[in-house]
PDB file of C-alpha atoms in Angstrom:
ATOM      1  CA  MET A 368       0.000   0.000   0.000  1.00 53.00           C
ATOM      2  CA  LYS A 369       1.445   3.313  -1.032  1.00 57.00           C
ATOM      3  CA  ASN A 370       0.178   5.615   1.674  1.00 88.00           C
ATOM      4  CA  MET A 371      -1.334   3.881   4.708  1.00 90.00           C
ATOM      5  CA  LYS A 372      -2.387   7.072   6.504  1.00 92.00           C
ATOM      6  CA  GLU A 373      -4.276   8.323   3.446  1.00 94.00           C
ATOM      7  CA  ALA A 374      -5.956   4.948   2.983  1.00 94.00           C
ATOM      8  CA  VAL A 375      -6.997   4.868   6.663  1.00 95.00           C
ATOM      9  CA  ARG A 376      -8.391   8.391   6.385  1.00 95.00           C
ATOM     10  CA  ARG A 377     -10.386   7.518   3.265  1.00 95.00           C
ATOM     11  CA  LEU A 378     -11.723   4.337   4.896  1.00 95.00           C
ATOM     12  CA  GLN A 379     -12.820   6.266   7.981  1.00 93.00           C
ATOM     13  CA  LYS A 380     -14.404   9.032   5.899  1.00 94.00           C
ATOM     14  CA  ASP A 381     -16.045   7.049   3.080  1.00 95.00           C
ATOM     15  CA  GLY A 382     -16.797   3.807   4.914  1.00 94.00           C
ATOM     16  CA  GLU A 383     -14.947   1.659   2.380  1.00 95.00           C
ATOM     17  CA  TYR A 384     -11.652   1.487   0.539  1.00 96.00           C
ATOM     18  CA  ARG A 385     -11.094  -0.468  -2.675  1.00 95.00           C
ATOM     19  CA  PHE A 386      -7.677  -1.393  -3.980  1.00 93.00           C
ATOM     20  CA  GLU A 387      -6.440  -1.059  -7.532  1.00 92.00           C
ATOM     21  CA  GLY A 388      -3.876  -3.246  -9.233  1.00 93.00           C
ATOM     22  CA  LEU A 389      -3.824  -6.040  -6.656  1.00 94.00           C
ATOM     23  CA  GLY A 390      -4.641  -9.697  -7.116  1.00 95.00           C
ATOM     24  CA  ARG A 391      -7.336 -11.443  -5.113  1.00 95.00           C
ATOM     25  CA  GLU A 392      -5.091 -12.718  -2.334  1.00 96.00           C
ATOM     26  CA  GLU A 393      -3.075  -9.499  -2.239  1.00 96.00           C
ATOM     27  CA  SER A 394      -6.283  -7.480  -1.887  1.00 96.00           C
ATOM     28  CA  ARG A 395      -7.394  -9.750   0.956  1.00 97.00           C
ATOM     29  CA  ARG A 396      -4.178  -9.197   2.905  1.00 96.00           C
ATOM     30  CA  ALA A 397      -4.214  -5.454   2.211  1.00 95.00           C
ATOM     31  CA  ALA A 398      -7.862  -5.092   3.255  1.00 96.00           C
ATOM     32  CA  THR A 399      -7.224  -6.963   6.495  1.00 97.00           C
ATOM     33  CA  THR A 400      -4.195  -4.820   7.308  1.00 96.00           C
ATOM     34  CA  LEU A 401      -6.058  -1.613   6.510  1.00 96.00           C
ATOM     35  CA  ALA A 402      -9.118  -2.535   8.591  1.00 96.00           C
ATOM     36  CA  LYS A 403      -6.924  -3.342  11.605  1.00 96.00           C
ATOM     37  CA  ALA A 404      -4.943  -0.104  11.197  1.00 95.00           C
ATOM     38  CA  ALA A 405      -8.126   1.980  11.012  1.00 96.00           C
ATOM     39  CA  MET A 406      -9.564   0.396  14.159  1.00 95.00           C
ATOM     40  CA  LYS A 407      -6.264   0.870  15.994  1.00 95.00           C
ATOM     41  CA  GLU A 408      -6.086   4.555  15.055  1.00 94.00           C
ATOM     42  CA  ASP A 409      -9.699   5.121  16.113  1.00 94.00           C
ATOM     43  CA  GLN A 410      -9.043   3.333  19.399  1.00 94.00           C
ATOM     44  CA  GLU A 411      -6.054   5.584  20.079  1.00 94.00           C
ATOM     45  CA  ASN A 412      -8.350   8.589  19.591  1.00 93.00           C
ATOM     46  CA  GLY A 413     -11.052   7.197  21.890  1.00 95.00           C
ATOM     47  CA  ILE A 414     -13.431   6.255  19.075  1.00 92.00           C
ATOM     48  CA  GLN A 415     -15.061   2.848  18.947  1.00 93.00           C
ATOM     49  CA  SER A 416     -15.299   1.597  15.359  1.00 92.00           C
ATOM     50  CA  ASN A 417     -15.714  -1.672  13.545  1.00 94.00           C
ATOM     51  CA  PHE A 418     -14.044  -2.300  10.190  1.00 96.00           C
ATOM     52  CA  GLY A 419     -13.714  -5.551   8.303  1.00 96.00           C
ATOM     53  CA  ILE A 420     -13.269  -6.934   4.826  1.00 96.00           C
ATOM     54  CA  ALA A 421     -15.791  -7.751   2.124  1.00 96.00           C
ATOM     55  CA  ARG A 422     -15.568  -9.393  -1.282  1.00 96.00           C
ATOM     56  CA  ASP A 423     -17.061  -8.086  -4.507  1.00 96.00           C
ATOM     57  CA  ALA A 424     -18.661 -10.141  -7.283  1.00 96.00           C
ATOM     58  CA  PHE A 425     -15.304 -10.663  -8.994  1.00 95.00           C
ATOM     59  CA  GLY A 426     -13.587 -12.098  -5.911  1.00 95.00           C
ATOM     60  CA  TYR A 427     -11.551  -9.031  -4.963  1.00 97.00           C
ATOM     61  CA  TYR A 428     -11.541  -7.856  -1.365  1.00 97.00           C
ATOM     62  CA  PHE A 429     -11.967  -4.371   0.061  1.00 97.00           C
ATOM     63  CA  ALA A 430     -12.033  -2.814   3.510  1.00 97.00           C
ATOM     64  CA  ALA A 431     -15.410  -1.632   4.761  1.00 97.00           C
ATOM     65  CA  GLN A 432     -17.067  -0.208   7.840  1.00 95.00           C
ATOM     66  CA  ILE A 433     -19.381  -2.630   9.610  1.00 93.00           C
ATOM     67  CA  ASN A 434     -22.540  -1.117  11.055  1.00 87.00           C
ATOM     68  CA  ASP A 435     -24.393  -3.153  13.645  1.00 75.00           C
TER      69      ASP A 435
END
């Protein structure tokens, strides 16, 4: 991932972050890493959030906010 802080910010703001140019397994690992980083940053700022990964129709993964 080129810029983790920017990706975390976009995930927190938009509720999802999709990757470009990654394979299916690479996108899965990147989405997992990004979701964990976003939750960790929110936790450090006293915000309780829940992010996870989802898969699109083509089998590529992306990070997304989970609303209960």
